[in-house]
Amino acid sequence: MSHKKANLFTYDHPTCHNFSANAHEALLDKNLQTQLSRITREGFQQKRFDAIHRLDEGEFDLLRDRAQEIKTDALANLDVYLERFEQNVTAAGGKVHWAASANDAREIILKICQDANAKTVTKGKSMVSEEIGLNQYLEQNGMRPVETDLGEYILQLRDEPPSHIIAPAFHLAKSEVEDVFRRHHGDLDPARDISQPAQLLNEARQVLRGDFISADVGITGANMLVAETGTALIVTNEGNGDLTQSLPPVHIALSSIEKIVPTLEDASTLLRVLARSATGQDVTVYTTFFTGPARPADLDGPKEFHLVLLDNGRSKTLGSEFSEALRCIRCGACMNHCPVFGSVGGHAYGWVYPGPIGSVLTPLMVGIDEAHTLPDASTLCGRCQAVCPVRIPLPELLRRHRVKSFTAGKAGWLTRVGLRLWSFVASRPKLYHAIASFKVRAWKIISGKRGYISYVPFIGGWTNTRDMPSPQGKTFMDLWKQKNK
Amino acid sequence: MSLNKNMRSTIFKNISAALDAQGSKAAREQHASARINARVRGPIPNRGQKTGAALVDEFISEVIRVNGEIINLKSVAEIPAAVMTAAGQNAPHIRIAPHPILNAANWPAGPAEINSGPADPDDDVGVSIAEMGVGETGTLVLLSGPGSPVTINFLPDVHIVVLFSEDIVPTYEDAWDRIRKDNSGVSVMPRTVNWITGPSRTADIEQSILLGAHGPRRLVILLIDGKKTHTPD
């Protein structure tokens, strides 16, 4: 029984093309708006700010400069670092699998699960697994994947995709969580009180214990891959990722090729900016560096270790004008500070990665035909770039997408005609000046004594909720000429 | 698996196509080796540069800030009593790591049942030995191995960790140096290096922070004054 909204995307059915309608619906969703308001007030923005100010003045910017340098170096030497990483994983007794496409990654993972005679597969939170639609695929092939991150678990029960890359269920009210727990945990006492977050957490903890213990395979993501030692790492707060990777006999880590860093020192620098940018913690509760399977003398830990490395277009992006997007360490700061994301949430973007970085990545992954709406879903205000821990020039990358989609003929007729008209006028200074001075005089007269205009044709969406302040009656050029007389 | 080989070569072909314009692969190899061997540290925040008593104080205040608990001990002889006190009355199953220090301790005969080895789901309390502590963020560093099963760190409700004050280092990079040194200069890692900073938590429901998610609800550090000594078996 699915209770999700009919228009929600899945990994293979994006709804980016519907951004306008999605956004409209999100703006009218009162519950979503309440949850969104928490991001700024007491949530991620404030916490990031506080974390940065627990460091000495200027230190965070020095860390960001270094973080940018590390990722730039890693990408500029990507093949040799990946080779080194693979050698070291193999030397530690693990196996690296290369997956060119989402489908390749799914097949590789299914094969490993089948070889292990797996039934129950526990999962730590992994955005790459969302990118490849892993859960659906495992289910279709007779496995029972169980999300163990609290937010992901709630979403799995609701059959919904995440709406944020680090806080996947932030769009839900606690009453909605209670609702879905009551529907799915049918064998528990119907009279129990689970109205509070702590009670909901406790219930999930109890229910998931059994799955942690009985799982045949554990799948986690990896936030970084360290070439020096063949080590991968995950950052978590709940501890579910560690139970997932230490209890079952087989551990699969699913990651993507751009997550590589050269050394443990480099990983440490990136960790100093990652949690501060994401949740506003100095460091997450658990940072786990894992290398290969259990050693012969170890008393626990997986007997088999597989690392699946996904490309899915990234190696092509490397040589493109969008290569800087590959620096992304998935902290979510850009979406937490984006006025558009803050108004419509993550689902409106219509695919796995929302917000500014999503609007850059999604067209590269699902194609510009589907996703040409996303680069337009930005005011290019630049807050995303200002907070990015690896200084990705997100507004510039969005602008490049706009140029590409315009050239490919994706813009509507109004935009095309408008731009052509504007460029015709703008390249003829006398004409431009004549029109501009007519316009400011006309607007001044129309607005009269009020000093504002309440409706302007073509920008009704803007003037519906705001008044257009009226111009003073003279253009800058007029004033300039007057002054120089 | 030939499929795997084909995909690998496709991916690497694309990467070379992008990078070869900037220089040869041999040049990249040389650069990467030099960078990995140099292991240059990034900027270390001032709070990661304390020493002596200030370092221990910083570690303690950072642990408390993230809701960890600290109990100061004078010697390893005090470990069993401190564990019993921290565990409280409702902890019938206590799991200790099979580490020489814990094996040699004088554990009481009851009422709690005390077992050594990896954790199982019935354990209420787990006790392990930290390799190091990091002052910068109040982080414990635990290395998996025969004397430190990783499941003890995550499965029981209460995690009690023994840490010696002289094992507190200023910053993460110092911890890496020591892990490498213990492996005679070569970067051979144990299966897991666990950084643990406070008890488990989540903010997944309405962004409100709750302690005790899937991992331990409490993290208690028994901070012993001095240097780690391995009592003979």
Short mmCIF file of C-alpha atoms in Angstrom, two decimals, chain A residues 79-402:
data_model
loop_
_atom_site.label_atom_id
_atom_site.label_comp_id
_atom_site.label_asym_id
_atom_site.label_seq_id
_atom_site.Cartn_x
_atom_site.Cartn_y
_atom_site.Cartn_z
CA ASP A 79 43.37 7.75 -12.96
CA VAL A 80 46.61 7.26 -11.06
CA TYR A 81 44.99 7.79 -7.65
CA LEU A 82 42.23 5.31 -8.57
CA GLU A 83 44.82 2.75 -9.65
CA ARG A 84 46.72 3.21 -6.41
CA PHE A 85 43.47 2.87 -4.45
CA GLU A 86 42.54 -0.34 -6.26
CA GLN A 87 45.98 -1.87 -5.64
CA ASN A 88 45.74 -1.14 -1.92
CA VAL A 89 42.18 -2.46 -1.55
CA THR A 90 43.26 -5.66 -3.31
CA ALA A 91 46.38 -5.96 -1.14
CA ALA A 92 44.16 -5.72 1.95
CA GLY A 93 42.03 -8.63 0.65
CA GLY A 94 39.11 -6.65 -0.79
CA LYS A 95 37.78 -6.51 -4.33
CA VAL A 96 37.13 -3.40 -6.43
CA HIS A 97 34.35 -3.55 -9.03
CA TRP A 98 34.07 -0.94 -11.78
CA ALA A 99 30.57 0.07 -12.89
CA ALA A 100 30.24 2.23 -15.99
CA SER A 101 26.48 2.78 -15.65
CA ALA A 102 23.76 2.62 -13.01
CA ASN A 103 22.61 -0.69 -14.44
CA ASP A 104 26.13 -2.12 -14.29
CA ALA A 105 26.37 -1.21 -10.60
CA ARG A 106 22.98 -2.80 -9.84
CA GLU A 107 23.96 -6.04 -11.58
CA ILE A 108 27.31 -6.25 -9.84
CA ILE A 109 25.71 -5.77 -6.43
CA LEU A 110 22.92 -8.26 -7.11
CA LYS A 111 25.49 -10.86 -8.19
CA ILE A 112 27.46 -10.42 -4.96
CA CYS A 113 24.24 -10.76 -2.94
CA GLN A 114 23.19 -13.87 -4.87
CA ASP A 115 26.61 -15.45 -4.43
CA ALA A 116 26.19 -14.91 -0.68
CA ASN A 117 22.70 -16.51 -0.79
CA ALA A 118 21.39 -13.30 0.67
CA LYS A 119 17.80 -12.67 1.71
CA THR A 120 18.01 -9.67 4.01
CA VAL A 121 20.33 -6.84 3.00
CA THR A 122 20.82 -3.99 5.48
CA LYS A 123 21.74 -0.59 4.07
CA GLY A 124 23.46 2.46 5.45
CA LYS A 125 22.50 5.78 3.88
CA SER A 126 23.94 6.17 0.37
CA MET A 127 22.96 8.78 -2.21
CA VAL A 128 24.74 6.78 -4.92
CA SER A 129 22.36 3.89 -4.17
CA GLU A 130 19.47 6.33 -4.74
CA GLU A 131 21.13 7.41 -7.99
CA ILE A 132 21.09 3.82 -9.27
CA GLY A 133 17.68 2.81 -7.83
CA LEU A 134 19.25 -0.06 -5.92
CA ASN A 135 16.37 -0.89 -3.55
CA GLN A 136 13.80 -1.38 -6.29
CA TYR A 137 16.22 -3.59 -8.23
CA LEU A 138 17.08 -5.80 -5.25
CA GLU A 139 13.38 -6.16 -4.41
CA GLN A 140 12.53 -7.15 -7.99
CA ASN A 141 15.16 -9.85 -7.67
CA GLY A 142 13.86 -11.38 -4.47
CA MET A 143 16.02 -9.63 -1.87
CA ARG A 144 14.75 -7.68 1.12
CA PRO A 145 16.73 -4.43 1.35
CA VAL A 146 16.28 -2.66 4.71
CA GLU A 147 17.25 0.99 5.08
CA THR A 148 18.66 1.51 8.58
CA ASP A 149 19.29 5.26 8.73
CA LEU A 150 16.25 6.61 10.58
CA GLY A 151 15.30 9.09 7.86
CA GLU A 152 15.83 6.57 5.07
CA TYR A 153 13.89 3.92 6.99
CA ILE A 154 10.89 6.24 7.31
CA LEU A 155 11.06 6.99 3.58
CA GLN A 156 11.36 3.33 2.65
CA LEU A 157 8.14 2.63 4.58
CA ARG A 158 6.46 5.55 2.80
CA ASP A 159 7.89 4.47 -0.58
CA GLU A 160 9.28 7.94 -1.11
CA PRO A 161 12.64 9.28 -2.34
CA PRO A 162 14.80 11.54 -0.10
CA SER A 163 14.17 15.27 -0.23
CA HIS A 164 17.62 16.32 1.02
CA ILE A 165 21.01 14.65 0.63
CA ILE A 166 21.88 14.60 4.34
CA ALA A 167 18.45 14.93 5.99
CA PRO A 168 16.38 12.70 3.72
CA ALA A 169 13.07 12.95 5.63
CA PHE A 170 13.32 16.54 6.86
CA HIS A 171 10.12 17.38 4.94
CA LEU A 172 7.95 15.21 7.20
CA ALA A 173 6.16 16.16 10.41
CA LYS A 174 6.42 13.80 13.38
CA SER A 175 2.71 13.01 13.00
CA GLU A 176 3.40 11.67 9.50
CA VAL A 177 6.17 9.47 10.90
CA GLU A 178 3.79 8.20 13.60
CA ASP A 179 1.26 7.47 10.91
CA VAL A 180 3.55 5.32 8.81
CA PHE A 181 4.94 3.48 11.86
CA ARG A 182 1.41 2.58 12.98
CA ARG A 183 0.61 1.23 9.51
CA HIS A 184 3.78 -0.86 9.21
CA HIS A 185 4.49 -1.96 12.78
CA GLY A 186 1.15 -3.76 13.03
CA ASP A 187 2.25 -6.29 15.65
CA LEU A 188 2.98 -3.60 18.24
CA ASP A 189 0.39 -2.40 20.79
CA PRO A 190 -2.03 -0.05 18.99
CA ALA A 191 -2.54 1.88 22.26
CA ARG A 192 1.17 2.81 22.57
CA ASP A 193 2.16 6.48 22.65
CA ILE A 194 4.52 7.37 19.80
CA SER A 195 3.61 11.02 19.41
CA GLN A 196 7.08 12.31 20.29
CA PRO A 197 10.32 12.06 18.22
CA ALA A 198 12.14 10.18 21.02
CA GLN A 199 9.40 7.52 21.11
CA LEU A 200 9.50 7.17 17.33
CA LEU A 201 13.27 6.79 17.41
CA ASN A 202 13.03 4.11 20.12
CA GLU A 203 10.50 2.14 18.13
CA ALA A 204 12.67 2.22 14.99
CA ARG A 205 15.69 1.17 17.06
CA GLN A 206 13.82 -1.85 18.45
CA VAL A 207 12.35 -2.89 15.09
CA LEU A 208 15.65 -2.61 13.21
CA ARG A 209 17.75 -4.52 15.77
CA GLY A 210 16.53 -7.85 14.39
CA ASP A 211 17.43 -6.91 10.84
CA PHE A 212 20.94 -5.79 11.81
CA ILE A 213 21.55 -9.17 13.42
CA SER A 214 20.02 -11.35 10.73
CA ALA A 215 21.30 -9.51 7.61
CA ASP A 216 23.30 -11.56 5.11
CA VAL A 217 24.91 -8.58 3.38
CA GLY A 218 25.48 -5.00 4.52
CA ILE A 219 25.67 -2.16 1.99
CA THR A 220 27.01 1.28 2.84
CA GLY A 221 28.18 4.25 0.81
CA ALA A 222 31.60 5.86 1.16
CA ASN A 223 32.17 9.58 1.65
CA MET A 224 35.80 9.39 0.59
CA LEU A 225 38.31 6.91 -0.82
CA VAL A 226 41.92 7.25 0.30
CA ALA A 227 44.43 6.29 -2.41
CA GLU A 228 47.38 6.03 0.00
CA THR A 229 45.96 3.08 1.96
CA GLY A 230 42.98 1.73 -0.01
CA THR A 231 40.75 2.96 2.81
CA ALA A 232 37.16 4.13 2.40
CA LEU A 233 35.31 6.12 5.03
CA ILE A 234 31.80 6.91 6.13
CA VAL A 235 30.60 9.72 8.37
CA THR A 236 27.45 9.05 10.39
CA ASN A 237 25.75 10.00 13.63
CA GLU A 238 23.37 7.13 14.31
CA GLY A 239 25.76 4.17 14.31
CA ASN A 240 23.62 2.30 11.78
CA GLY A 241 26.35 2.43 9.14
CA ASP A 242 28.75 0.68 11.48
CA LEU A 243 26.28 -2.03 12.50
CA THR A 244 25.59 -2.50 8.78
CA GLN A 245 29.25 -2.99 7.97
CA SER A 246 30.39 -5.01 11.00
CA LEU A 247 27.64 -7.61 11.62
CA PRO A 248 26.90 -9.34 8.26
CA PRO A 249 29.48 -11.69 6.69
CA VAL A 250 29.66 -9.56 3.50
CA HIS A 251 30.17 -5.80 3.26
CA ILE A 252 29.62 -3.92 -0.01
CA ALA A 253 30.61 -0.26 -0.14
CA LEU A 254 29.09 1.61 -3.05
CA SER A 255 30.77 4.83 -4.08
CA SER A 256 31.69 6.87 -7.13
CA ILE A 257 35.03 7.60 -8.77
CA GLU A 258 35.28 11.31 -7.87
CA LYS A 259 35.31 10.55 -4.11
CA ILE A 260 39.05 9.81 -4.19
CA VAL A 261 41.56 11.78 -2.10
CA PRO A 262 45.33 11.21 -1.99
CA THR A 263 46.17 10.76 1.71
CA LEU A 264 44.76 10.35 5.23
CA GLU A 265 45.92 13.93 5.91
CA ASP A 266 43.84 15.13 2.96
CA ALA A 267 40.84 13.17 4.22
CA SER A 268 41.29 14.81 7.64
CA THR A 269 41.24 18.31 6.12
CA LEU A 270 38.08 17.53 4.15
CA LEU A 271 36.46 16.08 7.28
CA ARG A 272 37.12 19.40 9.06
CA VAL A 273 34.94 21.22 6.50
CA LEU A 274 32.40 18.45 5.80
CA ALA A 275 30.48 18.16 9.08
CA ARG A 276 30.73 21.88 9.85
CA SER A 277 29.20 22.69 6.45
CA ALA A 278 26.56 19.97 6.72
CA THR A 279 25.09 19.66 10.22
CA GLY A 280 27.21 22.27 11.98
CA GLN A 281 29.04 19.61 14.01
CA ASP A 282 32.83 19.87 14.40
CA VAL A 283 32.94 16.21 13.44
CA THR A 284 30.19 13.59 13.19
CA VAL A 285 29.72 11.12 16.05
CA TYR A 286 31.16 8.29 13.99
CA THR A 287 33.85 8.59 11.34
CA THR A 288 34.78 5.08 10.26
CA PHE A 289 37.80 4.29 8.09
CA PHE A 290 37.58 0.78 6.67
CA THR A 291 40.17 -1.17 4.70
CA GLY A 292 39.45 -4.63 3.30
CA PRO A 293 37.65 -7.52 5.08
CA ALA A 294 38.25 -8.76 8.65
CA ARG A 295 41.84 -9.80 9.32
CA PRO A 296 42.52 -13.46 10.17
CA ALA A 297 42.92 -12.72 13.89
CA ASP A 298 39.86 -10.42 14.13
CA LEU A 299 36.93 -11.76 16.17
CA ASP A 300 34.24 -9.97 14.15
CA GLY A 301 33.76 -7.96 10.95
CA PRO A 302 32.87 -9.13 7.41
CA LYS A 303 34.68 -12.05 5.78
CA GLU A 304 34.23 -10.46 2.33
CA PHE A 305 34.68 -6.85 1.30
CA HIS A 306 33.61 -5.41 -2.05
CA LEU A 307 33.95 -1.84 -3.23
CA VAL A 308 31.74 -0.90 -6.18
CA LEU A 309 32.90 2.24 -7.97
CA LEU A 310 30.30 3.95 -10.12
CA ASP A 311 31.09 6.20 -13.08
CA ASN A 312 27.64 7.02 -14.51
CA GLY A 313 28.90 9.87 -16.68
CA ARG A 314 31.45 11.32 -14.25
CA SER A 315 34.49 10.42 -16.39
CA LYS A 316 32.89 12.31 -19.29
CA THR A 317 32.12 15.29 -17.06
CA LEU A 318 35.80 15.40 -16.06
CA GLY A 319 36.87 16.86 -19.40
CA SER A 320 33.86 19.15 -19.73
CA GLU A 321 33.04 22.71 -18.71
CA PHE A 322 31.25 21.20 -15.67
CA SER A 323 34.25 19.36 -14.22
CA GLU A 324 34.37 21.58 -11.14
CA ALA A 325 31.08 20.04 -9.97
CA LEU A 326 33.05 16.82 -9.36
CA ARG A 327 34.72 18.49 -6.36
CA CYS A 328 31.41 18.19 -4.47
CA ILE A 329 31.66 16.38 -1.11
CA ARG A 330 27.84 16.21 -0.66
CA CYS A 331 27.52 18.34 2.48
CA GLY A 332 24.22 19.94 1.49
CA ALA A 333 25.26 23.49 2.46
CA CYS A 334 24.28 24.83 -0.98
CA MET A 335 20.68 23.60 -0.60
CA ASN A 336 20.49 24.72 3.03
CA HIS A 337 21.31 28.27 1.93
CA CYS A 338 19.38 28.38 -1.35
CA PRO A 339 16.30 30.64 -1.38
CA VAL A 340 14.69 28.43 -4.02
CA PHE A 341 15.30 25.16 -2.16
CA GLY A 342 14.18 26.93 1.01
CA SER A 343 10.86 27.71 -0.66
CA VAL A 344 10.07 24.48 -2.48
CA GLY A 345 12.13 21.72 -0.78
CA GLY A 346 13.88 18.84 -2.50
CA HIS A 347 11.15 16.80 -4.20
CA ALA A 348 10.20 19.64 -6.55
CA TYR A 349 13.55 19.32 -8.33
CA GLY A 350 12.32 15.97 -9.59
CA TRP A 351 15.39 13.79 -9.16
CA VAL A 352 17.85 12.37 -6.64
CA TYR A 353 20.13 15.40 -6.12
CA PRO A 354 18.17 18.61 -5.34
CA GLY A 355 19.24 22.20 -4.76
CA PRO A 356 21.98 24.12 -6.60
CA ILE A 357 24.41 21.19 -6.92
CA GLY A 358 21.50 19.01 -8.07
CA SER A 359 20.60 21.54 -10.74
CA VAL A 360 24.16 21.20 -12.06
CA LEU A 361 24.44 17.39 -11.73
CA THR A 362 20.96 16.30 -12.80
CA PRO A 363 21.15 17.61 -16.40
CA LEU A 364 24.49 15.76 -16.71
CA MET A 365 22.98 12.51 -15.41
CA VAL A 366 19.43 12.42 -16.79
CA GLY A 367 19.97 14.69 -19.80
CA ILE A 368 19.10 18.26 -20.68
CA ASP A 369 15.79 17.26 -22.35
CA GLU A 370 14.41 16.22 -18.99
CA ALA A 371 16.26 18.63 -16.73
CA HIS A 372 16.63 21.92 -18.62
CA THR A 373 14.16 23.48 -16.18
CA LEU A 374 16.55 23.10 -13.23
CA PRO A 375 19.32 25.59 -14.13
CA ASP A 376 16.52 28.14 -14.51
CA ALA A 377 15.31 27.38 -10.97
CA SER A 378 17.83 29.78 -9.50
CA THR A 379 18.19 33.52 -9.06
CA LEU A 380 21.98 33.12 -9.37
CA CYS A 381 22.20 35.00 -6.07
CA GLY A 382 25.46 33.23 -5.28
CA ARG A 383 24.85 32.10 -1.69
CA CYS A 384 25.53 28.50 -2.73
CA GLN A 385 29.00 29.38 -3.95
CA ALA A 386 29.63 31.52 -0.88
CA VAL A 387 29.03 28.60 1.50
CA CYS A 388 30.48 25.75 -0.61
CA PRO A 389 33.35 24.10 1.33
CA VAL A 390 35.19 23.29 -1.92
CA ARG A 391 34.29 26.58 -3.61
CA ILE A 392 32.38 25.20 -6.61
CA PRO A 393 31.31 28.15 -8.80
CA LEU A 394 27.70 26.94 -8.85
CA PRO A 395 26.08 30.07 -10.39
CA GLU A 396 28.58 30.01 -13.26
CA LEU A 397 27.94 26.29 -13.87
CA LEU A 398 24.18 26.91 -13.85
CA ARG A 399 24.69 29.72 -16.35
CA ARG A 400 26.66 27.37 -18.62
CA HIS A 401 23.76 24.92 -18.53
CA ARG A 402 21.40 27.77 -19.49
#
